[in-house]
Amino acid sequence: MDVIKVENLTKKFDDFAAVDHISFDVAEGEIFAFLGPNGAGKSTTIKMLTTLLAPSEGSIELNGYNPINDSNAVRRSIGIIFQDPSLDDELTAFENMEFHGVLYGIPKKVRRERIKQLMEFVELWDRKNSLVKEFSGGMKRRLEIARGLLHHPKVLFLDEPTLGLDPQTRNHMWSYLQELNKAKRTTVFFTTHYMEEADRVAKRIAIIDHGKIIASGSSAELKAQTKTESLEDAFLALTGKVIREEEGSNLDRMRMFRKARGK
Amino acid sequence: MKTIYILWLRQLKRYIRSKSRIVGSLAQPLLFLLALGYGLGPVFQKAGQGNYIEFLAPGIIGMSIIFTSIFYGLEIIWDRQFGFLKETLVAPVSRFNIMIGRTLGGATVATVQGVIVFFISMLIGFRPVSFVMIPFAVLFMLLVAILFSAIGITIASLLDDMQGFQLIMNFLVMPLFFLSGAIFPLQNVPGVIEKIAMFDPLSYGIDAFRQLLVSISHFGLMTDLVVLAAVTLFFLSLGSYFFSKVQI
Ligand SMILES: Nc1ncnc2c1ncn2[C@@H]1O[C@H](COP(=O)(O)OP(=O)(O)O)[C@@H](O)[C@H]1O
Ligand SMILES: [Mg+2]
C-alpha cells in the first residue's frame, strides 16, 4: 500500500515554480530518500506534504488523507524534523520536549519515559533544565531530533536531519530510525546532502532538480542508469556540477525582490 | 483542553523569564502616572474635575493591558521568524485551539500587568472607592486583555515579518490608547473626539474600570460589557479565521 501518493504536485511563488508537476509514491514501511541540490524544491515539497503550505496544483494523499481538506488527520499521521530551527529558545530542553508530547497527546507516563530515553539517547539528559538559548548549534540539532522522535507517527519526514551532526550522532540516529522502521513499519521520508547516508539506508531514491524529478529508483538502479560507481557520482551525473547558491541567501534575496516589486 | 493549557503555560513561562521586559513594561505606566498625575493634577482640580490620579489610574491600567496584550498577540511574528510556529502548526491540534491557547496566555499576562499597575497606582496615592468591586474590575481587565490579544493575533496572522510591528504600535496602539478617554474625560471634549472614542473598544474597557474602581462612568457598565463582549467575539472569530489560513 502507498502511504504517500503525489500527482502533478506544483508550487508556484508568483510565477516561479519551486516544485513543478512532480509525481511519486512511497510505500508503507519504506525508507525513501529525496535528493537534490540546494533550492531544488525538497523543503517546499515537504511543506506541502505536511500541511504547512497549500499546493498550487496537483494532488496529495497521505495515509489516505488530503492535507488540505483533512489536515488534522494528516497531522495525526506524521512527524517532522525541520531543516530550519524550530525550538523555543526561552524554554528549557525538557520543556520543549514536554510541549511537543502534550501537543501530540502522548499519555503522561509514556511521555515522561520516552523523553528521558530520547534525551539520554542524544546525550542531553543532564542538560534537561538548561534554556535552549544556552545550547550550541549541535546540541539544538540533537534536541530537535529527539523531539521529532518523541511520538511515533506513521510517516516521519526528516529534512536534512543530519546536517551539522558528528558521525557518531548520525549513526546513532539512523540505527534508531531503522529499528523504528522495522518494529513499527514507520515510513521514513528524508532529504540529505550526504550521499553515502542515502546509499546506505534508503530503499528508494528520487532526485529532484529545478522543481522536477529527474530520476528515481534504487541506488543500484540509479548507478546503472548513469553508468557510475557511486551514488555521489550518479547524483552529479544527473544534476551537473554547477554549484548552487546557498538556499538561505537565495530565499532572502527573492523575498526582498518580491517586496521591492510591491508583492 | 490539555493542549490549550500547555500553550497558555508556555506564554506565562516566557513572561516570567523576561525580567527586563517586565521592568521595562512597568516603567512606562509608572512614568505616565507620575508625570501626568502630578503634572496635570492641579489643572484638573482647578477645572473642577476632582482628583486626577483617581481619574487617570484606570486609564493607565488600560494602557498597560492594551500594550501587553497586543505585544503578546504579535509574538506569533517572532515565532514565525525563529521557526517555532512550524512546530505548533504541524501538530495535530486544531488551529482554533492554538488560537485560544495563545489568546488566553497573552491575556493572562496582560491582566497580571494590569493588576501590578493597579498596585503601583495605589502606592502613589490612588484609592478605589470600594474593595468589593476589585475582583469585578479584574474580570473586566481579563476581558479587555482577551480582546486585544485576539486583535494582536489577527494582525500577526496577516504579517510576514517584524517590519510591520512599529507601524502597528504607532498607527494602531498609540491612537487607540490616546483617543480612548484614558487620560481625559469624554464629557467635555469636541464632538469629533467623542465620536472617535465611541468607536474605540478600549474606551469601554477603561470606562468599566472607572465605574468599578472610582464610580465614574461615561457609557454605563452595561453598555461597556455588551460592547466589549461583542467586539471580543468578533475578533476571536476573525483571528481564528486568519490564523487558520497561516502558511509557512
Ligand atoms: N516562501 C517562498 N517564497 C519565495 N520563494 C521561495 C519560498 N520558499 C522557497 N522558495 C524558493 O523555492 C525554491 C525551492 O526551495 P526549497 O524547497 O527550500 O529548496 P531545497 O530543495 O533546498 O529544500 C528555491 O529557489 C527557494 O528560493
Ligand atoms: Mg531544504
XYZ file of C-alpha atoms and ligand atoms in Angstrom:
539
model
C 0.000 0.000 0.000
C 1.250 3.503 -0.797
C 1.227 5.765 2.206
C 2.232 8.823 0.176
C 0.763 9.437 -3.263
C 1.709 12.575 -5.111
C 0.441 13.554 -8.522
C 1.397 16.556 -10.596
C 2.257 18.463 -7.461
C 3.213 22.057 -8.184
C 4.060 25.061 -6.057
C 4.432 28.457 -7.608
C 5.748 31.518 -5.815
C 4.398 34.219 -8.108
C 5.382 32.803 -11.496
C 8.402 30.881 -10.259
C 7.688 27.150 -9.992
C 9.650 25.904 -6.980
C 8.033 22.498 -7.428
C 6.997 21.697 -10.951
C 4.491 18.906 -11.658
C 6.130 16.120 -9.701
C 4.580 12.690 -9.186
C 5.769 9.858 -6.963
C 4.572 7.240 -4.489
C 6.088 5.987 -1.261
C 5.091 2.559 0.028
C 4.189 1.945 3.626
C 7.245 0.985 5.676
C 9.654 2.258 3.072
C 12.717 4.413 3.711
C 12.655 6.935 0.918
C 15.369 9.490 0.100
C 14.503 12.712 -1.654
C 17.740 14.151 -3.002
C 18.572 17.303 -4.868
C 20.885 20.314 -4.882
C 20.140 23.435 -2.843
C 16.983 25.163 -3.982
C 15.714 22.126 -5.885
C 12.347 22.183 -4.132
C 12.776 19.495 -1.466
C 11.688 21.537 1.532
C 8.825 23.086 -0.393
C 7.577 19.607 -1.257
C 7.821 18.518 2.371
C 5.904 21.606 3.482
C 3.068 20.709 1.130
C 3.044 17.096 2.296
C 2.915 18.197 5.928
C 0.015 20.702 5.587
C 2.178 23.788 6.052
C 1.833 25.042 2.508
C -1.048 24.798 0.054
C -0.106 23.387 -3.386
C -0.761 25.493 -6.448
C -1.719 22.434 -8.434
C -1.843 18.664 -8.226
C -2.926 16.240 -5.550
C -1.503 14.616 -2.431
C -2.731 11.646 -0.483
C -1.044 10.982 2.816
C -2.090 7.915 4.744
C -5.284 8.133 2.720
C -5.982 11.775 3.594
C -5.740 15.035 1.731
C -3.535 17.610 3.537
C -5.851 20.428 2.515
C -9.285 19.074 3.367
C -8.241 16.713 6.106
C -5.280 18.492 7.578
C -5.839 17.238 11.099
C -5.952 13.604 10.003
C -2.728 14.145 8.086
C -1.133 15.859 11.095
C -2.046 12.903 13.260
C -0.250 10.603 10.813
C 3.042 12.449 10.552
C 6.094 13.644 12.406
C 8.695 16.015 11.062
C 12.195 17.182 11.798
C 12.555 20.524 10.086
C 15.557 21.752 8.200
C 15.466 25.124 9.981
C 15.420 25.607 13.747
C 12.016 25.237 15.364
C 12.734 25.152 19.093
C 11.580 27.686 21.652
C 14.811 29.242 22.909
C 13.181 30.637 26.031
C 12.102 27.213 27.227
C 14.335 24.522 28.660
C 15.225 21.417 26.690
C 12.822 19.380 28.788
C 10.012 21.903 28.379
C 10.407 21.788 24.604
C 10.036 18.009 24.723
C 7.102 18.189 27.112
C 5.353 20.788 24.967
C 5.649 18.514 21.953
C 4.478 15.455 23.881
C 1.360 17.226 25.125
C 0.518 18.662 21.705
C 0.690 15.137 20.305
C -1.454 13.748 23.086
C 1.064 11.230 24.425
C -0.116 9.995 27.839
C 1.973 11.343 30.683
C 3.639 8.111 31.778
C 4.764 7.105 28.296
C 5.711 10.695 27.577
C 7.997 11.057 30.565
C 9.648 7.688 29.881
C 10.274 8.463 26.255
C 11.530 11.970 26.945
C 14.131 10.545 29.324
C 15.075 7.761 26.946
C 15.441 10.063 23.941
C 17.267 12.796 25.790
C 19.723 10.259 27.107
C 19.995 8.949 23.600
C 21.102 12.331 22.250
C 23.144 12.937 25.399
C 21.207 15.930 26.623
C 19.553 14.457 29.700
C 21.993 16.110 32.086
C 21.206 19.443 30.404
C 17.456 18.955 30.505
C 16.835 22.021 32.637
C 19.006 24.390 30.636
C 17.370 27.003 28.463
C 17.724 26.126 24.806
C 19.258 29.533 24.075
C 22.327 28.402 26.012
C 22.828 25.433 23.681
C 25.339 25.144 20.860
C 24.114 24.571 17.313
C 24.856 20.852 17.503
C 23.008 20.448 20.789
C 19.969 22.214 19.395
C 20.009 19.922 16.396
C 20.166 16.868 18.637
C 17.262 18.157 20.669
C 15.217 18.691 17.507
C 15.895 15.114 16.545
C 14.938 13.761 19.951
C 11.749 15.810 19.830
C 10.885 14.623 16.336
C 11.126 11.022 17.515
C 9.001 11.524 20.614
C 5.679 10.492 19.155
C 5.654 7.514 16.853
C 3.948 8.636 13.676
C 3.076 6.578 10.674
C 5.201 8.695 8.383
C 8.293 10.524 9.537
C 9.684 13.424 7.496
C 13.292 14.403 8.028
C 14.538 17.468 6.191
C 18.344 17.349 6.230
C 18.248 15.942 9.750
C 21.941 15.145 9.976
C 23.244 18.498 8.786
C 25.977 19.590 11.186
C 25.901 16.437 13.288
C 29.017 14.471 14.140
C 29.293 10.973 12.615
C 28.576 9.314 15.975
C 25.228 11.012 16.412
C 24.437 10.447 12.772
C 24.996 6.705 13.005
C 23.144 6.586 16.255
C 20.155 8.319 14.767
C 19.997 6.092 11.744
C 20.176 2.886 13.731
C 17.333 4.195 15.899
C 15.302 5.055 12.806
C 15.970 1.722 11.156
C 14.826 -0.041 14.279
C 11.690 2.067 14.442
C 11.117 1.362 10.784
C 11.356 -2.389 11.383
C 9.424 -2.540 14.617
C 6.559 -0.178 13.733
C 6.744 -0.105 9.971
C 7.273 3.646 10.187
C 7.693 5.155 6.753
C 10.699 7.446 6.589
C 10.908 10.240 4.021
C 14.166 12.147 4.220
C 16.419 14.580 2.422
C 20.167 14.805 2.815
C 23.303 16.037 1.137
C 25.285 13.051 2.403
C 25.065 10.585 -0.459
C 26.611 7.679 1.423
C 23.840 8.071 4.003
C 21.148 7.782 1.352
C 23.005 4.916 -0.275
C 23.155 3.010 2.982
C 19.645 3.412 4.349
C 17.262 4.313 1.545
C 15.363 1.624 -0.251
C 14.307 4.011 -2.956
C 15.571 7.394 -4.041
C 14.102 10.229 -6.075
C 16.284 13.011 -7.411
C 14.759 16.428 -7.853
C 16.319 19.397 -9.595
C 14.809 22.758 -10.520
C 11.485 21.545 -9.171
C 11.309 18.453 -11.361
C 12.000 14.834 -10.537
C 14.718 13.804 -12.937
C 15.344 10.236 -11.810
C 14.121 7.677 -9.322
C 14.768 4.111 -8.296
C 17.037 2.140 -6.005
C 20.616 3.246 -5.564
C 21.743 0.356 -7.775
C 19.301 1.378 -10.495
C 20.492 4.977 -10.435
C 24.113 3.878 -10.681
C 23.300 1.562 -13.578
C 21.301 4.238 -15.350
C 24.189 6.720 -15.178
C 26.934 4.082 -15.566
C 28.636 5.292 -12.403
C 30.221 3.564 -9.422
C 28.818 5.525 -6.511
C 25.585 7.317 -5.699
C 27.536 10.554 -5.421
C 28.757 10.192 -8.998
C 25.290 9.239 -10.164
C 23.905 12.339 -8.445
C 26.498 14.579 -10.071
C 25.936 12.985 -13.456
C 22.233 13.719 -13.153
C 22.319 17.208 -11.669
C 25.520 18.582 -13.221
C 28.498 20.097 -11.484
C 27.398 23.723 -11.278
C 27.418 24.893 -7.654
C 24.011 26.046 -6.469
C 23.543 29.127 -4.431
C 23.106 28.763 -0.727
C 19.444 28.334 -0.181
C 19.131 30.883 2.613
C 20.648 33.820 0.838
C 18.778 32.880 -2.293
C 15.498 32.836 -0.433
C 16.127 36.134 1.280
C 17.011 37.778 -1.951
C 13.871 36.512 -3.644
C 11.725 37.769 -0.829
C 13.358 41.156 -0.863
C 12.945 41.301 -4.598
C 9.251 40.496 -4.268
C 8.833 43.183 -1.610
C 10.559 45.730 -3.787
C 8.066 44.945 -6.504
C 5.301 45.514 -4.021
C 4.041 41.956 -3.729
C -8.009 21.190 26.894
C -4.508 20.000 27.721
C -3.162 21.483 24.527
C -4.719 24.849 25.322
C -3.180 24.611 28.772
C 0.332 23.887 27.514
C 0.152 26.779 25.040
C -1.022 29.046 27.830
C 1.705 27.816 30.138
C 4.382 28.453 27.539
C 3.484 32.134 27.296
C 3.421 32.510 31.047
C 6.859 30.971 31.337
C 8.197 33.234 28.656
C 6.734 36.212 30.507
C 8.155 35.275 33.881
C 11.584 34.682 32.364
C 11.764 38.021 30.579
C 12.658 40.058 33.658
C 13.975 43.021 31.712
C 10.807 43.158 29.641
C 8.660 43.134 32.781
C 10.596 46.009 34.306
C 10.511 47.912 31.024
C 6.804 47.440 30.597
C 6.110 48.730 34.103
C 8.378 51.759 33.801
C 6.155 53.309 31.163
C 2.866 53.265 33.119
C 4.726 54.499 36.183
C 6.100 57.404 34.186
C 2.645 58.287 32.880
C 1.145 58.131 36.351
C 3.818 60.342 37.845
C 4.211 62.871 35.053
C 0.550 63.228 34.107
C -0.870 62.541 37.534
C 1.245 65.053 39.384
C 1.833 67.378 36.442
C -1.758 67.843 35.328
C -3.397 67.114 38.671
C -3.612 70.753 39.820
C -5.058 71.896 36.470
C -7.620 69.104 36.568
C -8.586 70.027 40.109
C -8.933 73.724 39.237
C -11.191 72.877 36.361
C -13.482 71.307 38.923
C -12.962 67.731 37.754
C -11.788 66.317 41.066
C -8.750 64.177 41.802
C -6.790 63.461 38.622
C -4.889 60.409 39.912
C -8.254 58.778 40.591
C -9.369 59.525 37.105
C -6.078 58.627 35.470
C -5.175 55.339 37.192
C -7.867 53.223 35.445
C -6.745 54.727 32.147
C -3.136 53.751 32.759
C -4.213 50.258 33.782
C -5.964 50.115 30.408
C -2.804 51.324 28.723
C -0.624 48.604 30.181
C -3.226 45.991 29.248
C -3.569 47.057 25.625
C 0.223 47.347 25.154
C 0.962 43.993 26.743
C -1.824 42.013 25.113
C -1.198 43.331 21.607
C 2.500 42.690 22.098
C 1.905 39.086 23.135
C -0.548 38.596 20.296
C 2.067 39.828 17.850
C 4.551 37.367 19.314
C 3.387 34.995 16.575
C 5.515 37.050 14.198
C 8.568 36.284 16.346
C 7.643 32.618 16.482
C 7.399 32.579 12.734
C 10.763 34.297 12.357
C 12.512 31.991 14.826
C 10.807 28.904 13.466
C 8.819 27.780 16.480
C 5.483 28.481 14.796
C 6.038 25.497 12.472
C 6.216 23.202 15.461
C 2.730 24.184 16.603
C 1.172 24.403 13.156
C 2.161 20.887 12.149
C 0.859 19.323 15.379
C -2.499 17.538 15.419
C -4.188 20.397 17.236
C -6.898 22.461 15.621
C -5.892 25.972 14.722
C -8.810 27.186 16.772
C -7.380 25.617 19.931
C -3.956 27.051 19.199
C -5.515 30.461 18.779
C -7.454 30.127 22.040
C -4.410 28.912 23.970
C -2.319 31.790 22.754
C -5.061 34.346 23.333
C -5.568 33.199 26.900
C -1.811 33.130 27.506
C -1.316 36.682 26.290
C -4.465 37.836 28.087
C -3.349 36.337 31.396
C -0.002 38.061 31.158
C -1.665 41.379 30.296
C -4.100 41.041 33.192
C -1.226 40.394 35.580
C 0.436 43.550 34.262
C -2.819 45.451 34.753
C -3.065 44.290 38.345
C 0.551 45.241 39.016
C -0.127 48.722 37.638
C -3.165 48.896 39.902
C -0.921 48.278 42.913
C 1.665 50.749 41.670
C -1.002 53.414 41.372
C -2.095 52.659 44.944
C 1.476 53.319 46.015
C 1.328 56.805 44.562
C -1.995 57.716 46.077
C -4.786 56.041 44.116
C -7.646 54.771 46.288
C -10.505 52.698 44.862
C -13.883 53.627 46.361
C -14.702 50.069 47.305
C -12.607 46.964 47.598
C -15.569 44.702 46.883
C -15.549 45.772 43.252
C -11.899 44.953 42.647
C -12.475 41.309 41.584
C -15.031 42.536 39.043
C -12.558 45.110 37.782
C -10.024 42.299 37.319
C -12.586 40.305 35.325
C -13.078 43.296 33.046
C -9.301 43.584 32.724
C -9.241 39.977 31.549
C -11.996 40.667 29.029
C -10.151 43.693 27.632
C -6.929 41.659 27.554
C -8.599 38.839 25.618
C -9.997 41.367 23.170
C -6.638 42.950 22.386
C -4.760 39.647 22.339
C -7.215 38.497 19.695
C -6.627 41.701 17.739
C -2.866 41.141 18.020
C -3.183 37.589 16.713
C -5.467 38.705 13.900
C -2.893 41.233 12.745
C 0.065 38.897 13.255
C -1.610 36.265 11.077
C -1.553 38.741 8.217
C 2.067 39.819 8.576
C 5.176 38.014 7.324
C 7.881 39.748 9.275
C 8.632 42.229 12.003
C 8.678 45.243 9.741
C 5.029 45.914 10.399
C 5.497 45.905 14.138
C 6.492 49.541 14.584
C 3.738 50.569 12.217
C 1.146 48.835 14.337
C 2.456 50.366 17.514
C 2.417 53.882 16.036
C -0.723 53.788 13.950
C -2.943 51.470 15.909
C -1.972 51.041 19.544
C -0.993 54.635 20.272
C -4.151 56.160 18.758
C -6.334 53.524 20.436
C -4.821 54.494 23.742
C -4.754 58.279 23.394
C -8.243 58.542 21.936
C -9.890 56.205 24.423
C -10.550 58.706 27.178
C -7.754 57.129 29.190
C -6.209 60.462 30.092
C -9.089 62.930 29.651
C -12.825 62.834 30.357
C -15.030 62.305 27.316
C -17.748 64.628 28.684
C -16.372 67.942 27.552
C -14.281 67.079 24.512
C -15.104 68.275 20.977
C -17.697 66.122 19.247
C -15.224 64.583 16.806
C -13.031 63.209 19.564
C -16.052 61.830 21.370
C -17.243 60.145 18.170
C -13.834 58.581 17.615
C -13.695 57.401 21.211
C -17.079 55.747 20.713
C -15.523 53.514 18.047
C -12.506 52.688 20.189
C -13.183 49.499 22.170
C -10.592 50.482 24.755
C -12.852 53.395 25.765
C -15.419 50.929 27.047
C -12.818 48.918 28.931
C -11.431 51.943 30.697
C -14.942 53.211 31.352
C -15.745 49.939 33.084
C -12.572 50.078 35.192
C -13.532 53.602 36.243
C -17.055 52.644 37.121
C -15.875 49.735 39.243
C -12.893 51.400 40.880
C -13.931 55.041 41.326
C -17.628 55.130 40.372
C -17.227 57.413 37.373
C -18.829 56.325 34.141
C -19.472 57.766 30.728
C -21.255 54.943 28.903
C -22.583 52.890 31.803
C -21.355 49.475 32.883
C -23.969 47.506 30.957
C -23.069 49.190 27.673
C -19.391 48.605 28.422
C -19.962 44.914 28.960
C -22.119 44.395 25.894
C -19.795 46.304 23.566
C -16.661 44.619 24.907
C -18.172 41.143 24.712
C -19.423 41.680 21.164
C -16.158 43.108 19.873
C -14.184 40.347 21.605
C -16.299 37.635 19.970
C -15.893 39.351 16.638
C -12.101 39.460 16.847
C -11.841 35.940 18.238
C -13.685 34.687 15.157
C -11.781 36.894 12.760
C -8.485 35.937 14.405
C -9.180 32.212 14.205
C -10.200 32.580 10.594
C -6.999 34.369 9.582
C -4.872 32.176 11.823
C -6.312 29.054 10.199
C -5.066 30.386 6.862
C -1.483 30.926 8.013
C 1.113 29.190 5.863
C 4.817 28.861 6.438
N 8.193 31.342 0.613
C 8.930 31.415 -0.512
N 8.834 32.480 -1.322
C 9.553 32.556 -2.461
N 10.397 31.622 -2.894
C 10.552 30.524 -2.132
C 9.834 30.358 -0.897
N 10.174 29.168 -0.366
C 11.070 28.621 -1.213
N 11.301 29.415 -2.280
C 12.209 29.125 -3.421
O 11.840 27.868 -3.942
C 12.984 27.132 -4.323
C 12.993 25.793 -3.617
O 13.280 25.968 -2.268
P 13.385 24.763 -1.251
O 12.205 23.894 -1.414
O 13.624 25.317 0.098
O 14.693 24.027 -1.775
P 15.518 22.822 -1.137
O 15.477 21.748 -2.154
O 16.914 23.333 -0.953
O 14.873 22.442 0.155
C 14.187 27.996 -4.008
O 14.592 28.657 -5.173
C 13.658 28.974 -2.995
O 14.365 30.177 -3.068
Mg 15.601 22.479 2.031
